[in-house]
PDB file of C-alpha atoms in Angstrom:
ATOM      1  CA  HIS A   1     134.527-123.613 -91.053  1.00  0.00           C
ATOM      2  CA  GLN A   2     135.285-122.648 -87.451  1.00  0.00           C
ATOM      3  CA  ASN A   3     135.357-118.970 -88.489  1.00  0.00           C
ATOM      4  CA  GLU A   4     137.834-119.594 -91.293  1.00  0.00           C
ATOM      5  CA  LEU A   5     137.273-119.380 -95.054  1.00  0.00           C
ATOM      6  CA  VAL A   6     137.999-122.855 -96.420  1.00  0.00           C
ATOM      7  CA  GLY A   7     136.538-122.725 -99.915  1.00  0.00           C
ATOM      8  CA  VAL A   8     134.318-121.102-102.491  1.00  0.00           C
ATOM      9  CA  ILE A   9     131.326-122.165-104.531  1.00  0.00           C
ATOM     10  CA  GLY A  10     129.144-120.364-107.006  1.00  0.00           C
ATOM     11  CA  HIS A  11     127.702-120.280-110.463  1.00  0.00           C
ATOM     12  CA  ASN A  12     130.666-119.761-112.807  1.00  0.00           C
ATOM     13  CA  SER A  13     128.050-118.807-115.345  1.00  0.00           C
ATOM     14  CA  ILE A  14     124.359-119.170-116.068  1.00  0.00           C
ATOM     15  CA  ASP A  15     122.975-119.511-119.566  1.00  0.00           C
ATOM     16  CA  TRP A  16     119.568-117.912-119.000  1.00  0.00           C
ATOM     17  CA  SER A  17     118.304-118.632-122.525  1.00  0.00           C
ATOM     18  CA  GLN A  18     118.870-122.372-122.020  1.00  0.00           C
ATOM     19  CA  ARG A  19     118.289-122.265-118.219  1.00  0.00           C
ATOM     20  CA  ILE A  20     121.606-124.008-117.410  1.00  0.00           C
ATOM     21  CA  SER A  21     123.978-123.344-114.529  1.00  0.00           C
ATOM     22  CA  TYR A  22     127.688-124.121-114.677  1.00  0.00           C
ATOM     23  CA  PRO A  23     128.797-124.122-111.029  1.00  0.00           C
ATOM     24  CA  GLY A  24     132.360-124.243-109.824  1.00  0.00           C
ATOM     25  CA  TYR A  25     133.889-124.965-106.440  1.00  0.00           C
ATOM     26  CA  TRP A  26     137.184-125.132-104.627  1.00  0.00           C
ATOM     27  CA  LEU A  27     138.012-126.381-101.130  1.00  0.00           C
ATOM     28  CA  SER A  28     141.176-126.164 -99.049  1.00  0.00           C
ATOM     29  CA  GLN A  29     142.933-129.490 -98.902  1.00  0.00           C
ATOM     30  CA  TRP A  30     142.817-129.617 -95.109  1.00  0.00           C
ATOM     31  CA  ALA A  31     139.017-129.216 -95.185  1.00  0.00           C
ATOM     32  CA  GLU A  32     138.411-132.122 -97.567  1.00  0.00           C
ATOM     33  CA  GLY A  33     136.593-135.265 -96.508  1.00  0.00           C
ATOM     34  CA  GLN A  34     134.155-133.612 -94.126  1.00  0.00           C
ATOM     35  CA  GLY A  35     131.194-133.320 -96.499  1.00  0.00           C
ATOM     36  CA  MET A  36     131.226-129.516 -96.531  1.00  0.00           C
ATOM     37  CA  MET A  37     131.457-129.155-100.296  1.00  0.00           C
ATOM     38  CA  THR A  38     128.840-131.820-100.992  1.00  0.00           C
ATOM     39  CA  ARG A  39     126.400-130.022 -98.661  1.00  0.00           C
ATOM     40  CA  SER A  40     127.303-126.675-100.240  1.00  0.00           C
ATOM     41  CA  CYS A  41     126.762-128.058-103.752  1.00  0.00           C
ATOM     42  CA  LYS A  42     123.400-129.472-102.739  1.00  0.00           C
ATOM     43  CA  ALA A  43     122.329-126.058-101.405  1.00  0.00           C
ATOM     44  CA  LEU A  44     123.521-124.302-104.583  1.00  0.00           C
ATOM     45  CA  ILE A  45     121.684-126.821-106.778  1.00  0.00           C
ATOM     46  CA  ASP A  46     118.504-126.525-104.687  1.00  0.00           C
ATOM     47  CA  HIS A  47     118.703-122.761-105.219  1.00  0.00           C
ATOM     48  CA  ALA A  48     119.323-123.176-108.972  1.00  0.00           C
ATOM     49  CA  PHE A  49     116.232-125.320-109.435  1.00  0.00           C
ATOM     50  CA  ASP A  50     113.876-123.950-106.771  1.00  0.00           C
ATOM     51  CA  GLU A  51     114.618-120.218-106.817  1.00  0.00           C
ATOM     52  CA  LEU A  52     116.217-119.542-110.200  1.00  0.00           C
ATOM     53  CA  LYS A  53     113.912-122.033-111.983  1.00  0.00           C
ATOM     54  CA  LEU A  54     116.753-123.456-114.082  1.00  0.00           C
ATOM     55  CA  ASN A  55     116.321-126.705-115.979  1.00  0.00           C
ATOM     56  CA  ARG A  56     119.838-128.105-115.879  1.00  0.00           C
ATOM     57  CA  VAL A  57     123.051-127.987-113.860  1.00  0.00           C
ATOM     58  CA  ASP A  58     126.332-129.037-115.486  1.00  0.00           C
ATOM     59  CA  ILE A  59     129.354-129.798-113.327  1.00  0.00           C
ATOM     60  CA  ARG A  60     132.683-130.147-115.079  1.00  0.00           C
ATOM     61  CA  CYS A  61     135.669-131.658-113.294  1.00  0.00           C
ATOM     62  CA  ALA A  62     139.186-132.263-114.488  1.00  0.00           C
ATOM     63  CA  VAL A  63     139.942-135.855-115.442  1.00  0.00           C
ATOM     64  CA  GLY A  64     142.137-137.124-112.633  1.00  0.00           C
ATOM     65  CA  ASN A  65     140.594-134.883-109.972  1.00  0.00           C
ATOM     66  CA  ASP A  66     138.803-137.742-108.278  1.00  0.00           C
ATOM     67  CA  LYS A  67     137.775-135.776-105.181  1.00  0.00           C
ATOM     68  CA  SER A  68     136.054-133.111-107.240  1.00  0.00           C
ATOM     69  CA  CYS A  69     134.359-135.719-109.442  1.00  0.00           C
ATOM     70  CA  ALA A  70     133.090-137.593-106.382  1.00  0.00           C
ATOM     71  CA  ILE A  71     130.746-134.727-105.493  1.00  0.00           C
ATOM     72  CA  PRO A  72     128.399-134.892-108.499  1.00  0.00           C
ATOM     73  CA  LYS A  73     128.510-138.688-108.291  1.00  0.00           C
ATOM     74  CA  ARG A  74     127.392-138.551-104.639  1.00  0.00           C
ATOM     75  CA  LEU A  75     124.605-136.148-105.583  1.00  0.00           C
ATOM     76  CA  GLY A  76     123.245-138.481-108.274  1.00  0.00           C
ATOM     77  CA  PHE A  77     124.403-136.623-111.386  1.00  0.00           C
ATOM     78  CA  THR A  78     124.698-138.515-114.660  1.00  0.00           C
ATOM     79  CA  HIS A  79     128.176-138.812-116.155  1.00  0.00           C
ATOM     80  CA  GLU A  80     127.568-137.623-119.695  1.00  0.00           C
ATOM     81  CA  GLY A  81     131.023-137.884-121.154  1.00  0.00           C
ATOM     82  CA  ILE A  82     134.464-136.365-121.427  1.00  0.00           C
ATOM     83  CA  LEU A  83     135.288-133.067-123.082  1.00  0.00           C
ATOM     84  CA  ARG A  84     138.732-133.331-124.608  1.00  0.00           C
ATOM     85  CA  GLN A  85     141.198-130.520-123.964  1.00  0.00           C
ATOM     86  CA  ALA A  86     138.499-128.429-122.291  1.00  0.00           C
ATOM     87  CA  GLU A  87     140.754-126.242-120.127  1.00  0.00           C
ATOM     88  CA  TRP A  88     144.258-124.779-120.202  1.00  0.00           C
ATOM     89  CA  LEU A  89     145.723-125.561-116.770  1.00  0.00           C
ATOM     90  CA  TYR A  90     149.279-125.929-115.510  1.00  0.00           C
ATOM     91  CA  ASP A  91     150.754-125.218-118.972  1.00  0.00           C
ATOM     92  CA  GLN A  92     148.736-127.915-120.716  1.00  0.00           C
ATOM     93  CA  PHE A  93     145.237-128.700-121.913  1.00  0.00           C
ATOM     94  CA  ILE A  94     143.264-131.015-119.643  1.00  0.00           C
ATOM     95  CA  ASP A  95     140.144-133.049-120.274  1.00  0.00           C
ATOM     96  CA  HIS A  96     136.926-132.585-118.280  1.00  0.00           C
ATOM     97  CA  HIS A  97     134.335-135.048-117.108  1.00  0.00           C
ATOM     98  CA  ILE A  98     130.879-133.569-117.582  1.00  0.00           C
ATOM     99  CA  PHE A  99     128.116-134.440-115.136  1.00  0.00           C
ATOM    100  CA  GLY A 100     124.534-133.308-115.692  1.00  0.00           C
ATOM    101  CA  MET A 101     121.411-133.019-113.572  1.00  0.00           C
ATOM    102  CA  LEU A 102     117.933-132.055-114.768  1.00  0.00           C
ATOM    103  CA  ALA A 103     115.421-130.260-112.558  1.00  0.00           C
ATOM    104  CA  LYS A 104     112.867-133.078-112.912  1.00  0.00           C
ATOM    105  CA  ASP A 105     115.430-135.691-111.819  1.00  0.00           C
ATOM    106  CA  TRP A 106     116.640-133.581-108.881  1.00  0.00           C
ATOM    107  CA  ALA A 107     113.049-133.142-107.666  1.00  0.00           C
ATOM    108  CA  GLN A 108     112.507-136.922-107.688  1.00  0.00           C
ATOM    109  CA  HIS A 109     115.617-137.732-105.635  1.00  0.00           C
ATOM    110  CA  HIS A 110     116.085-134.803-103.253  1.00  0.00           C
TER     111      HIS A 110
END
C-alpha cells in the first residue's frame, strides 16, 4: 500500500489429494479497515477455484480475533465450528473458528 509492504497472504498449505486450500493472512494494524485483506482474500480464493481447480477453501481464525474472522464472513463462508486447542500461540493453546467455502458455492455468489 503506497509502496509499503503492509501484509502477507498465501496458501499455508494445499492438500492436493482432497483439493483443499488452507490460506493464511496477516495485515499491519495501521492498514486494517480499508478492505485490502478482503480484496486480497477474494483474489486468492478466485485463483484457488479458477486456476488451481480446488474444491474447498478452509479459513481458520483464532477465537477472539474478530477482525480476522470478519473476512470469511464478509466473503460468504460458512462457519463450520470451533476446533479446540488448535494452535499453540503466546504460551497457550487457542481455539480456532473454521470457515469453509466450496467451489460450487463460490461460483454462485461471486
